[in-house]
Amino acid sequence: MKEIRWHGRGGQGAKTASQLLADINLQEGKFVQSFPEYGPERSGAPIRAYNRVSGEKIRVHSGVDEPEVVAVVDPTLLQAANPTEGLSEDGVLLVNTPKSPDEVKEETGFTGEILTIDATQIAEEAGSGYANIPMLGALVSVLGTDYEVAEAEVDKALSKKLPEEIVEMNLQAFKVGYETLS
Amino acid sequence: MSNGNKEVLTGHQVVANAMRQVEPDVVAAYPITPQSEIVEYFSQYVADGKVDSEVITVESEHSAMSACVGSAAAGARTMTATASQGLALMMEIVYIAASMRTPIVMAVANRALSGPINIHCDHSDSMAARDSGVIQLYGEDAQEAYEFTLMAQRLAESEDVLLPVMVTLDGFTLTHTAQVAELLPDRAVSDFVGEYDARYPLLDVENPTTQGPFDMPDYYFEHKLQQVDAMDNVPDRFLQVQEEFNDLSGGSYDGLFETYKMDDADYAVIILGSTAGTAKVVVDELREEGKKVGLLKPWLFRPFPAEEIKDVLLDKEAVAVLDRSLSFGSSGPLYLEVSSALSGEDTKPRLYNYTYGLGGRDIKEDQIAEVFEDLENPDLEDKMRYIGARQ
């Protein structure tokens, strides 16, 4: 079983990305959980969301304390939210930032694998404006998920809520996110 | 979103889907906090024309249950959902719903009662309703909550039962967690629940009945005993409904509670709801170390299957009952039931009570493993223990 933690700010779509990841993992034939951490939520406040992915039915219902992968959607949370908490040195820290992994290493003191991607810039260039989707692309790439499977699921889920034009922008951002880290 | 019939859905969504598939005549509910998203999703299905039900939004939970009683007395198939303070406010009418023998099915997202104000999971809300006369079912995951909601309909409407059924699922842990669930086809569910034919509908003017009247000392007692009889009929009916449900779903429900690796277990824990899932993982881990441990998870808490549980527990060395609510000045509600079930037996396991998870306090695998470790100590002092609480 793999455990993943997302850090974002309220309104940035970290919870949505977590749920999309669960949908994608289901398509791979996996069992999943996706849940946000609930506190006094408001726009802009730091939030956490979690995924569990397993080849077998997931029965554990406690919180995730020691994730293998941490995805930081908002770069300011490197300081504000202690994203390496519980992350082992064998784990992966994936950060949305224009900085290099070495700079993030210096900033966080994390000595495990660090991957950086400027998801905010990617989203801006694609026109979608939300960094959660390119971050999701990067994360599924890191997890080794098949691109076609993931893209089809993102397309399907976003198409339920968004107009076609916006979906296309997000899919472009998703693709760049995926390719940047593959 | 789907893989075969499997989907990623929250506990809210699966229960709302169960309600959509049951297609009740009426859902009366209070539409804002402390309501769960169950009613929100269901209202969306109604607005989208996916289900033909009357949704009555009212100004309080007290009114919600009152509207449900009126609707059910009139002969309409009636459902609702609530949580926490909402159930507390409903409580006066929950007793009346049970005494008027209205087969209302209600989902309860288990959340702590105030104060202090808290929105997270524990069982204090539904435990406060344990003496109200409703049947109570506790689900471990979204799938069970879905299936119990469907079975509850049949159970509630059984001719020799006719009682409200409360289907509980742990707040946030199940209600807000997206997880893999498998829904039955709509048609299969409508065949399973069938048409509801109320026995004494108030609106049947050809056959007038009196419902909910004043009851003097000369009959009140006997009417309460009729509720006792109805409750006594529940276990057999529940087993029967399970059997029919298994035929439909390919499921394997076969009891009033689930036992997990209990046959040869020396040490056991008893847990309601989602934490039983976490405990199964612990049981598996300890079994690999050669420890003979097991889990008992009551599905049915009201009526409490005392005899059946006693039979499973009698040959154990030691048993821990984990309660997720307090009864101040006494032991936990689940512990009291188990203790009572074992009373009068000469040879019985050592029995201990733990309280965990109040107000959403997380409980970890290693904390449950510690409980099993405690049980191995034959000199363990008999006192309440509070898992993970600062003391």
Coordinates of C-alpha atoms in Angstrom, one line a residue:
Chain A
M1 CA 0.0 0.0 0.0
K2 CA 1.2 3.5 -0.9
E3 CA 0.3 6.6 1.2
I4 CA 0.4 10.0 -0.3
R5 CA -0.2 13.4 1.3
W6 CA -1.1 16.6 -0.5
H7 CA -0.5 20.1 0.8
G8 CA -2.4 23.0 -0.7
R9 CA -4.3 26.1 0.3
G10 CA -8.1 26.2 0.4
G11 CA -9.3 26.9 -3.1
Q12 CA -6.2 25.6 -5.0
G13 CA -7.7 22.2 -5.8
A14 CA -5.5 19.9 -3.7
K15 CA -8.6 17.9 -2.6
T16 CA -9.8 17.7 -6.1
A17 CA -6.5 16.4 -7.3
S18 CA -6.5 13.9 -4.5
Q19 CA -9.9 12.6 -5.6
L20 CA -8.9 12.6 -9.3
L21 CA -5.9 10.5 -8.3
A22 CA -8.2 8.0 -6.6
D23 CA -10.3 7.8 -9.8
I24 CA -7.2 7.2 -11.9
N25 CA -6.0 4.5 -9.5
L26 CA -9.3 2.8 -9.6
Q27 CA -8.9 2.6 -13.4
E28 CA -5.7 0.8 -12.8
G29 CA -7.6 -1.8 -10.9
K30 CA -6.4 -0.5 -7.5
F31 CA -8.3 0.0 -4.3
V32 CA -8.2 3.6 -3.0
Q33 CA -9.0 6.1 -0.3
S34 CA -9.0 9.8 -0.8
F35 CA -9.8 12.1 2.1
P36 CA -9.2 15.7 3.1
E37 CA -8.2 16.8 6.6
Y38 CA -11.0 18.8 8.0
G39 CA -10.5 21.8 10.2
P40 CA -11.8 25.3 10.1
E41 CA -11.5 25.5 6.3
R42 CA -11.4 28.7 4.4
S43 CA -10.0 30.0 1.2
G44 CA -6.2 30.4 1.4
A45 CA -5.7 28.4 4.6
P46 CA -3.3 25.5 4.5
I47 CA -5.1 22.1 4.0
R48 CA -4.0 18.6 3.7
A49 CA -5.5 15.7 1.7
Y50 CA -4.5 12.1 1.6
N51 CA -4.5 9.1 -0.8
R52 CA -4.1 5.4 -0.1
V53 CA -3.5 3.1 -3.0
S54 CA -3.3 -0.6 -2.8
G55 CA -3.7 -3.8 -4.8
E56 CA -5.9 -5.2 -2.0
K57 CA -9.0 -4.0 -0.3
I58 CA -8.1 -1.1 2.1
R59 CA -9.5 -1.7 5.6
V60 CA -7.4 0.7 7.7
H61 CA -9.4 3.8 8.6
S62 CA -6.9 5.9 10.5
G63 CA -5.1 9.0 9.4
V64 CA -1.9 9.0 7.3
D65 CA 1.1 9.9 9.4
E66 CA 4.0 8.5 7.4
P67 CA 3.4 9.1 3.7
E68 CA 5.8 7.8 1.0
V69 CA 5.0 10.7 -1.3
V70 CA 4.2 14.3 -0.4
A71 CA 2.9 16.7 -3.1
V72 CA 3.1 20.4 -2.3
V73 CA 0.8 22.4 -4.5
D74 CA 1.6 25.8 -3.0
P75 CA 5.3 26.7 -2.7
T76 CA 4.8 28.9 0.4
L77 CA 3.7 25.8 2.3
L78 CA 7.3 24.6 2.4
Q79 CA 7.7 27.1 5.3
A80 CA 4.1 27.3 6.5
A81 CA 3.0 23.7 6.7
N82 CA 6.0 21.5 7.5
P83 CA 5.4 19.2 4.5
T84 CA 8.2 16.8 5.3
E85 CA 6.6 15.8 8.6
G86 CA 6.6 12.0 8.8
L87 CA 8.1 11.6 5.3
S88 CA 10.9 9.1 5.4
E89 CA 14.2 9.5 3.7
D90 CA 13.1 6.8 1.3
G91 CA 10.2 9.0 0.3
V92 CA 9.6 11.5 -2.4
L93 CA 8.9 15.2 -2.0
L94 CA 7.3 16.8 -5.1
V95 CA 7.1 20.6 -5.0
N96 CA 5.4 23.1 -7.2
T97 CA 8.2 25.7 -7.4
P98 CA 10.5 27.4 -9.9
K99 CA 13.4 26.5 -7.6
S100 CA 15.8 23.6 -8.1
P101 CA 15.7 20.4 -5.9
D102 CA 18.9 21.5 -4.3
E103 CA 17.4 24.8 -3.2
V104 CA 14.4 23.0 -1.8
K105 CA 16.7 20.6 0.0
E106 CA 18.4 23.6 1.6
E107 CA 15.1 25.1 2.5
T108 CA 13.6 22.0 4.0
G109 CA 16.5 20.0 5.2
F110 CA 14.9 16.9 3.5
T111 CA 17.6 14.5 2.4
G112 CA 15.4 12.1 0.4
E113 CA 14.4 12.5 -3.2
I114 CA 13.1 15.9 -4.1
L115 CA 11.4 16.7 -7.4
T116 CA 10.4 20.2 -8.5
I117 CA 8.1 21.4 -11.2
D118 CA 6.9 25.0 -11.9
A119 CA 3.2 23.9 -12.0
T120 CA 2.0 27.5 -11.5
Q121 CA 3.9 28.6 -14.7
I122 CA 2.6 25.5 -16.6
A123 CA -1.0 26.2 -15.6
E124 CA -0.6 29.9 -16.6
E125 CA 0.9 29.0 -20.0
A126 CA -1.9 26.5 -20.6
G127 CA -4.5 29.1 -19.6
S128 CA -6.1 27.0 -17.0
G129 CA -4.6 28.9 -14.1
Y130 CA -4.8 26.0 -11.5
A131 CA -1.5 24.3 -10.5
N132 CA -3.3 21.3 -9.1
I133 CA -3.7 19.6 -12.5
P134 CA -0.1 19.8 -13.7
M135 CA 0.9 18.7 -10.2
L136 CA -1.4 15.7 -10.6
G137 CA 0.2 15.0 -14.0
A138 CA 3.7 15.1 -12.4
L139 CA 2.6 12.9 -9.5
V140 CA 1.0 10.2 -11.7
S141 CA 4.2 10.3 -13.8
V142 CA 6.3 9.7 -10.6
L143 CA 3.9 6.9 -9.6
G144 CA 4.4 5.2 -13.0
T145 CA 0.8 5.5 -14.1
D146 CA 0.0 5.0 -17.7
Y147 CA -0.5 8.4 -19.3
E148 CA -3.5 7.4 -21.5
V149 CA -5.4 5.9 -18.5
A150 CA -4.8 9.0 -16.4
E151 CA -5.5 11.5 -19.1
A152 CA -8.8 9.8 -20.0
E153 CA -9.9 9.9 -16.3
V154 CA -9.0 13.6 -15.8
D155 CA -10.9 14.4 -19.1
K156 CA -13.9 12.5 -17.9
A157 CA -14.0 14.0 -14.4
L158 CA -13.4 17.6 -15.4
S159 CA -15.8 17.4 -18.3
K160 CA -18.6 16.8 -15.8
K161 CA -18.1 20.3 -14.3
L162 CA -16.2 22.5 -16.8
P163 CA -16.8 23.7 -20.3
E164 CA -14.8 22.0 -23.1
E165 CA -12.4 24.9 -23.6
I166 CA -11.4 24.9 -19.9
V167 CA -11.1 21.1 -19.9
E168 CA -8.7 21.3 -22.9
M169 CA -6.5 23.9 -21.1
N170 CA -6.3 21.7 -18.1
L171 CA -5.5 18.6 -20.1
Q172 CA -2.7 20.5 -21.8
A173 CA -1.4 21.5 -18.3
F174 CA -1.8 17.9 -17.2
K175 CA 0.2 16.7 -20.2
V176 CA 3.1 19.1 -19.6
G177 CA 3.1 18.2 -15.9
Y178 CA 3.3 14.5 -16.8
E179 CA 6.1 15.0 -19.4
T180 CA 8.2 17.3 -17.2
L181 CA 8.8 14.5 -14.8
S182 CA 8.7 11.5 -17.0
Chain B
M1 CA -15.1 7.0 -12.6
S2 CA -16.3 3.4 -12.9
N3 CA -14.4 0.2 -13.2
G4 CA -17.0 -2.5 -13.8
N5 CA -19.5 -1.7 -11.2
K6 CA -16.9 -0.2 -9.0
E7 CA -16.8 3.5 -8.4
V8 CA -14.9 5.9 -6.1
L9 CA -17.5 7.4 -3.9
T10 CA -17.7 9.0 -0.5
G11 CA -19.9 7.6 2.2
H12 CA -22.3 10.4 1.7
Q13 CA -22.6 9.6 -2.0
V14 CA -23.2 5.9 -1.5
V15 CA -26.0 6.5 1.0
A16 CA -27.5 9.1 -1.2
N17 CA -27.4 6.6 -4.0
A18 CA -29.0 4.0 -1.9
M19 CA -31.8 6.5 -1.1
R20 CA -32.1 7.3 -4.8
Q21 CA -32.5 3.6 -5.7
V22 CA -35.0 3.0 -2.9
E23 CA -36.9 6.0 -4.2
P24 CA -38.9 6.9 -1.1
D25 CA -42.1 8.8 -1.4
V26 CA -40.9 11.5 1.0
V27 CA -37.6 12.7 2.4
A28 CA -37.9 15.3 5.1
A29 CA -34.7 16.9 6.3
Y30 CA -33.1 20.0 7.8
P31 CA -30.9 21.2 4.9
I32 CA -28.0 22.9 6.7
T33 CA -25.4 22.2 9.4
P34 CA -25.4 19.8 11.2
Q35 CA -26.8 18.0 8.2
S36 CA -24.6 15.7 6.2
E37 CA -24.1 16.0 2.4
I38 CA -26.4 12.9 2.1
V39 CA -29.4 15.1 1.8
E40 CA -27.6 17.6 -0.5
Y41 CA -26.7 14.8 -3.0
F42 CA -30.2 13.4 -2.7
S43 CA -31.8 16.7 -3.4
Q44 CA -29.6 17.1 -6.4
Y45 CA -30.9 13.7 -7.7
V46 CA -34.4 14.9 -7.2
A47 CA -33.7 18.2 -9.0
D48 CA -32.1 16.3 -11.9
G49 CA -35.1 14.1 -12.2
K50 CA -33.1 11.0 -11.3
V51 CA -35.5 10.1 -8.5
D52 CA -39.2 10.9 -8.0
S53 CA -39.4 11.8 -4.3
E54 CA -40.9 14.6 -2.4
V55 CA -38.1 16.5 -0.5
I56 CA -39.5 18.5 2.4
T57 CA -37.0 21.0 3.8
V58 CA -37.9 22.1 7.2
E59 CA -36.7 24.7 9.8
S60 CA -35.2 22.2 12.3
E61 CA -34.4 18.6 12.8
H62 CA -37.2 18.4 15.3
S63 CA -39.5 19.4 12.5
A64 CA -37.7 17.0 10.1
M65 CA -38.5 14.0 12.2
S66 CA -42.0 15.3 12.8
A67 CA -42.6 15.6 9.1
C68 CA -41.2 12.1 8.7
V69 CA -43.6 10.7 11.3
G70 CA -46.6 12.4 9.6
S71 CA -45.5 11.2 6.2
A72 CA -44.9 7.6 7.4
A73 CA -48.2 7.5 9.3
A74 CA -50.0 8.7 6.1
G75 CA -48.6 5.6 4.4
A76 CA -45.7 7.0 2.5
R77 CA -42.3 5.4 2.4
T78 CA -40.1 7.9 4.2
M79 CA -36.4 8.5 4.8
T80 CA -34.2 11.1 6.3
A81 CA -30.6 11.7 7.3
T82 CA -28.9 13.6 10.1
A83 CA -25.9 13.8 12.3
S84 CA -24.7 14.9 15.8
Q85 CA -26.7 17.8 17.2
G86 CA -29.3 17.2 14.5
L87 CA -30.1 13.8 15.9
A88 CA -30.1 15.3 19.5
L89 CA -32.7 17.8 18.4
M90 CA -34.7 15.1 16.7
M91 CA -34.7 12.9 19.8
E92 CA -38.1 13.7 21.2
I93 CA -39.7 12.7 17.9
V94 CA -37.5 9.7 17.3
Y95 CA -39.1 8.1 20.4
I96 CA -42.5 8.9 18.9
A97 CA -41.5 7.5 15.5
A98 CA -40.7 4.2 17.2
S99 CA -43.8 4.1 19.3
M100 CA -46.0 4.9 16.4
R101 CA -44.3 2.0 14.5
T102 CA -43.4 4.2 11.6
P103 CA -40.8 2.3 9.4
I104 CA -38.6 5.4 8.7
V105 CA -35.1 4.7 7.5
M106 CA -32.6 7.3 8.6
A107 CA -28.9 7.6 8.0
V108 CA -26.8 9.0 10.8
A109 CA -23.3 10.3 10.1
N110 CA -21.8 9.6 13.5
R111 CA -20.4 12.8 15.0
A112 CA -19.7 14.0 18.5
L113 CA -22.3 15.9 20.5
S114 CA -21.5 19.3 21.9
G115 CA -19.9 20.6 24.0
P116 CA -17.3 21.5 23.5
I117 CA -18.5 22.1 19.9
N118 CA -16.9 19.5 17.6
I119 CA -17.8 18.3 14.2
H120 CA -15.8 15.1 14.1
C121 CA -16.5 11.4 14.6
D122 CA -17.6 9.6 17.6
H123 CA -20.7 7.6 18.5
S124 CA -22.2 9.9 21.2
D125 CA -25.1 10.9 18.9
S126 CA -26.4 7.5 17.9
M127 CA -25.7 6.1 21.4
A128 CA -28.0 8.8 22.8
A129 CA -30.8 7.2 20.7
R130 CA -30.1 3.6 21.9
D131 CA -33.2 3.5 24.2
S132 CA -35.5 5.3 21.8
G133 CA -36.9 2.2 20.2
V134 CA -35.1 2.5 16.8
I135 CA -33.2 -0.4 15.3
Q136 CA -29.5 0.5 15.0
L137 CA -27.1 -0.8 12.4
Y138 CA -23.4 0.2 12.3
G139 CA -21.3 0.0 9.1
E140 CA -17.6 -0.5 8.8
D141 CA -17.2 1.1 5.4
A142 CA -19.1 2.9 2.7
Q143 CA -20.1 -0.5 1.1
E144 CA -21.7 -1.7 4.3
A145 CA -23.5 1.6 4.9
Y146 CA -24.9 1.3 1.3
E147 CA -26.0 -2.3 1.8
F148 CA -27.5 -1.7 5.2
T149 CA -29.5 1.3 3.9
L150 CA -31.1 -1.1 1.4
M151 CA -31.6 -3.9 3.9
A152 CA -32.9 -1.4 6.4
Q153 CA -35.9 -0.6 4.2
R154 CA -37.0 -4.3 4.2
L155 CA -36.3 -4.7 7.8
A156 CA -38.2 -1.6 8.9
E157 CA -41.2 -2.5 6.8
S158 CA -41.4 -6.2 7.9
E159 CA -44.9 -6.8 9.1
D160 CA -43.9 -8.0 12.5
V161 CA -41.3 -5.3 13.0
L162 CA -42.6 -1.9 11.7
L163 CA -39.9 0.2 13.5
P164 CA -37.6 3.0 12.4
V165 CA -34.1 1.9 11.4
M166 CA -31.0 4.0 12.0
V167 CA -28.1 3.2 9.7
T168 CA -24.9 4.8 11.1
L169 CA -21.6 5.4 9.4
D170 CA -18.6 7.1 10.9
G171 CA -18.5 10.9 10.3
F172 CA -15.6 12.0 8.1
T173 CA -13.8 8.7 8.3
L174 CA -16.5 7.2 6.1
T175 CA -18.8 10.1 5.1
H176 CA -16.0 12.3 3.6
T177 CA -13.6 9.6 2.4
A178 CA -13.8 8.7 -1.2
Q179 CA -13.4 4.9 -1.4
V180 CA -14.2 2.1 -3.8
A181 CA -17.8 1.0 -3.6
E182 CA -20.0 -1.1 -5.8
L183 CA -23.6 -0.2 -6.4
L184 CA -26.2 -2.6 -7.5
P185 CA -28.3 -1.9 -10.6
D186 CA -31.2 0.4 -9.9
R187 CA -33.7 -2.1 -11.1
A188 CA -32.3 -4.8 -8.8
V189 CA -32.7 -2.6 -5.8
S190 CA -36.3 -1.5 -6.7
D191 CA -37.2 -5.2 -7.0
F192 CA -35.5 -6.0 -3.7
V193 CA -37.3 -3.3 -1.7
G194 CA -40.5 -3.7 -3.6
E195 CA -43.7 -1.6 -3.3
Y196 CA -44.5 -0.4 0.1
D197 CA -48.0 -1.1 1.3
A198 CA -48.6 0.6 4.6
R199 CA -50.7 -1.5 6.9
Y200 CA -52.7 1.3 8.6
P201 CA -52.3 4.4 6.5
L202 CA -53.8 7.4 8.2
L203 CA -55.1 8.7 4.9
D204 CA -57.2 5.6 4.3
V205 CA -60.5 7.2 5.0
E206 CA -62.4 4.1 4.3
N207 CA -60.7 2.4 7.2
P208 CA -60.1 5.1 9.7
T209 CA -57.5 4.6 12.4
T210 CA -56.4 6.6 15.4
Q211 CA -52.7 7.3 15.6
G212 CA -50.5 8.9 18.2
P213 CA -53.2 9.5 20.8
F214 CA -53.0 10.0 24.6
D215 CA -52.5 6.8 26.4
M216 CA -53.5 6.3 30.0
P217 CA -51.9 4.0 32.6
D218 CA -54.3 1.3 31.7
Y219 CA -52.8 0.8 28.2
Y220 CA -49.5 2.7 27.9
F221 CA -47.6 -0.3 29.4
E222 CA -49.0 -2.8 27.0
H223 CA -48.3 -0.5 24.0
K224 CA -44.6 -0.4 25.1
L225 CA -44.6 -4.2 25.3
Q226 CA -45.8 -4.3 21.7
Q227 CA -42.6 -2.4 20.9
V228 CA -40.7 -4.9 22.9
D229 CA -42.2 -7.7 20.8
A230 CA -41.5 -5.9 17.6
M231 CA -37.8 -5.5 18.6
D232 CA -37.6 -9.1 19.5
N233 CA -38.6 -10.0 16.0
V234 CA -35.8 -8.1 14.5
P235 CA -32.9 -10.6 14.6
D236 CA -34.8 -13.3 12.6
R237 CA -36.0 -10.8 10.1
F238 CA -32.6 -9.3 9.7
L239 CA -31.1 -12.7 8.9
Q240 CA -33.9 -13.3 6.4
V241 CA -33.3 -10.0 4.7
Q242 CA -29.6 -10.7 4.6
E243 CA -30.2 -14.0 2.9
E244 CA -32.4 -12.3 0.2
F245 CA -29.9 -9.6 -0.1
N246 CA -27.1 -12.1 -0.6
D247 CA -29.1 -13.7 -3.4
L248 CA -29.2 -10.3 -5.1
S249 CA -25.7 -9.1 -4.5
G250 CA -23.6 -12.2 -4.2
G251 CA -22.7 -11.0 -0.7
S252 CA -22.1 -13.1 2.3
Y253 CA -24.0 -11.6 5.3
D254 CA -24.8 -14.3 7.7
G255 CA -25.2 -12.9 11.2
L256 CA -26.1 -10.1 13.5
F257 CA -22.4 -9.3 13.9
E258 CA -19.2 -10.1 12.0
T259 CA -16.5 -12.3 13.5
Y260 CA -12.9 -12.0 12.1
K261 CA -10.5 -14.8 12.9
M262 CA -12.4 -15.5 16.1
D263 CA -12.7 -19.3 15.9
D264 CA -9.4 -20.2 17.6
A265 CA -8.7 -16.7 19.1
D266 CA -7.7 -16.4 22.8
Y267 CA -7.9 -12.7 22.8
A268 CA -10.5 -10.5 21.1
V269 CA -11.6 -6.9 20.7
I270 CA -15.1 -5.8 20.1
I271 CA -15.5 -2.6 18.0
L272 CA -18.3 -0.8 16.2
G273 CA -17.9 0.9 12.8
S274 CA -14.9 1.9 10.8
T275 CA -12.3 1.3 13.5
A276 CA -13.1 -2.4 13.1
G277 CA -11.5 -2.2 9.7
T278 CA -8.3 -0.9 11.2
A279 CA -8.5 -3.6 13.9
K280 CA -8.7 -6.3 11.2
V281 CA -5.3 -5.1 9.8
V282 CA -3.9 -5.4 13.4
V283 CA -5.4 -8.9 13.8
D284 CA -3.7 -10.0 10.5
E285 CA -0.3 -8.5 11.6
L286 CA -0.5 -10.2 15.1
R287 CA -1.6 -13.5 13.5
E288 CA 1.6 -13.4 11.5
E289 CA 3.5 -13.2 14.7
G290 CA 1.6 -16.3 15.9
K291 CA -0.8 -14.5 18.3
K292 CA -4.3 -16.0 18.5
V293 CA -6.3 -12.8 18.2
G294 CA -9.6 -11.9 16.7
L295 CA -12.3 -9.2 16.2
L296 CA -16.0 -9.1 16.8
K297 CA -17.9 -6.3 15.1
P298 CA -21.6 -5.9 15.9
W299 CA -23.6 -4.9 12.9
L300 CA -26.8 -4.8 15.0
F301 CA -26.6 -2.8 18.2
R302 CA -30.3 -2.4 18.8
P303 CA -31.6 -5.0 19.4
F304 CA -28.3 -6.2 20.9
P305 CA -27.6 -9.8 20.0
A306 CA -26.5 -10.8 23.5
E307 CA -27.0 -14.5 23.4
E308 CA -25.2 -14.9 20.1
I309 CA -22.3 -12.8 21.1
K310 CA -22.0 -14.6 24.4
D311 CA -21.7 -17.9 22.6
V312 CA -18.8 -16.6 20.6
L313 CA -17.0 -15.1 23.6
L314 CA -17.3 -17.7 26.4
D315 CA -14.2 -19.7 25.6
K316 CA -11.9 -16.6 25.1
E317 CA -9.2 -15.7 27.6
A318 CA -9.7 -12.0 27.6
V319 CA -11.9 -9.5 25.6
A320 CA -11.6 -5.8 25.2
V321 CA -14.6 -3.7 24.4
L322 CA -13.7 -0.4 22.6
D323 CA -16.3 2.3 23.0
R324 CA -16.4 5.5 21.0
S325 CA -18.7 7.3 23.4
L326 CA -19.0 7.9 27.1
S327 CA -21.7 7.3 29.6
F328 CA -20.6 9.6 32.4
G329 CA -20.5 7.8 35.7
S330 CA -20.7 4.4 34.1
S331 CA -18.9 2.2 31.6
G332 CA -19.2 2.5 27.8
P333 CA -22.5 1.6 26.2
L334 CA -21.1 -1.3 24.2
Y335 CA -19.1 -2.6 27.2
L336 CA -22.3 -2.7 29.3
E337 CA -24.1 -4.8 26.7
V338 CA -21.2 -7.3 26.5
S339 CA -20.8 -7.4 30.2
S340 CA -24.5 -8.0 30.7
A341 CA -24.4 -10.8 28.0
L342 CA -21.7 -12.6 30.0
S343 CA -23.1 -12.1 33.4
G344 CA -24.2 -15.2 35.2
E345 CA -21.6 -17.4 33.5
D346 CA -19.1 -19.2 35.7
T347 CA -16.4 -19.5 33.1
K348 CA -16.0 -16.4 31.0
P349 CA -13.2 -14.2 29.6
R350 CA -11.7 -11.4 31.5
L351 CA -13.5 -8.3 30.2
Y352 CA -12.0 -4.8 29.8
N353 CA -13.3 -1.4 28.6
Y354 CA -11.5 1.1 26.6
T355 CA -12.7 4.5 25.3
Y356 CA -11.2 5.8 22.1
G357 CA -11.7 8.3 19.3
L358 CA -13.8 10.9 21.1
G359 CA -14.4 14.1 19.0
G360 CA -12.5 12.6 16.0
R361 CA -9.3 11.6 17.9
D362 CA -7.5 9.3 15.5
I363 CA -6.8 5.7 16.5
K364 CA -3.8 4.0 15.1
E365 CA -2.9 0.3 14.4
D366 CA -0.2 0.3 17.1
Q367 CA -2.7 1.5 19.7
I368 CA -5.0 -1.4 18.9
A369 CA -2.0 -3.7 19.0
E370 CA -1.3 -2.4 22.5
V371 CA -4.8 -3.3 23.6
F372 CA -4.2 -6.9 22.5
E373 CA -0.9 -6.8 24.4
D374 CA -2.7 -5.6 27.5
L375 CA -5.1 -8.6 27.2
E376 CA -2.2 -11.1 27.5
N377 CA -1.6 -9.8 31.0
P378 CA -3.6 -12.0 33.4
D379 CA -3.2 -9.4 36.2
L380 CA -4.5 -6.5 34.1
E381 CA -6.4 -4.2 36.4
D382 CA -10.1 -3.8 35.6
K383 CA -10.6 -0.1 35.0
M384 CA -11.6 2.2 32.1
R385 CA -8.7 3.0 29.8
Y386 CA -8.7 6.0 27.4
I387 CA -6.7 5.3 24.2
G388 CA -4.5 8.2 23.1
A389 CA -5.9 10.7 25.6
R390 CA -3.6 13.1 27.6
Q391 CA -4.1 12.2 31.3

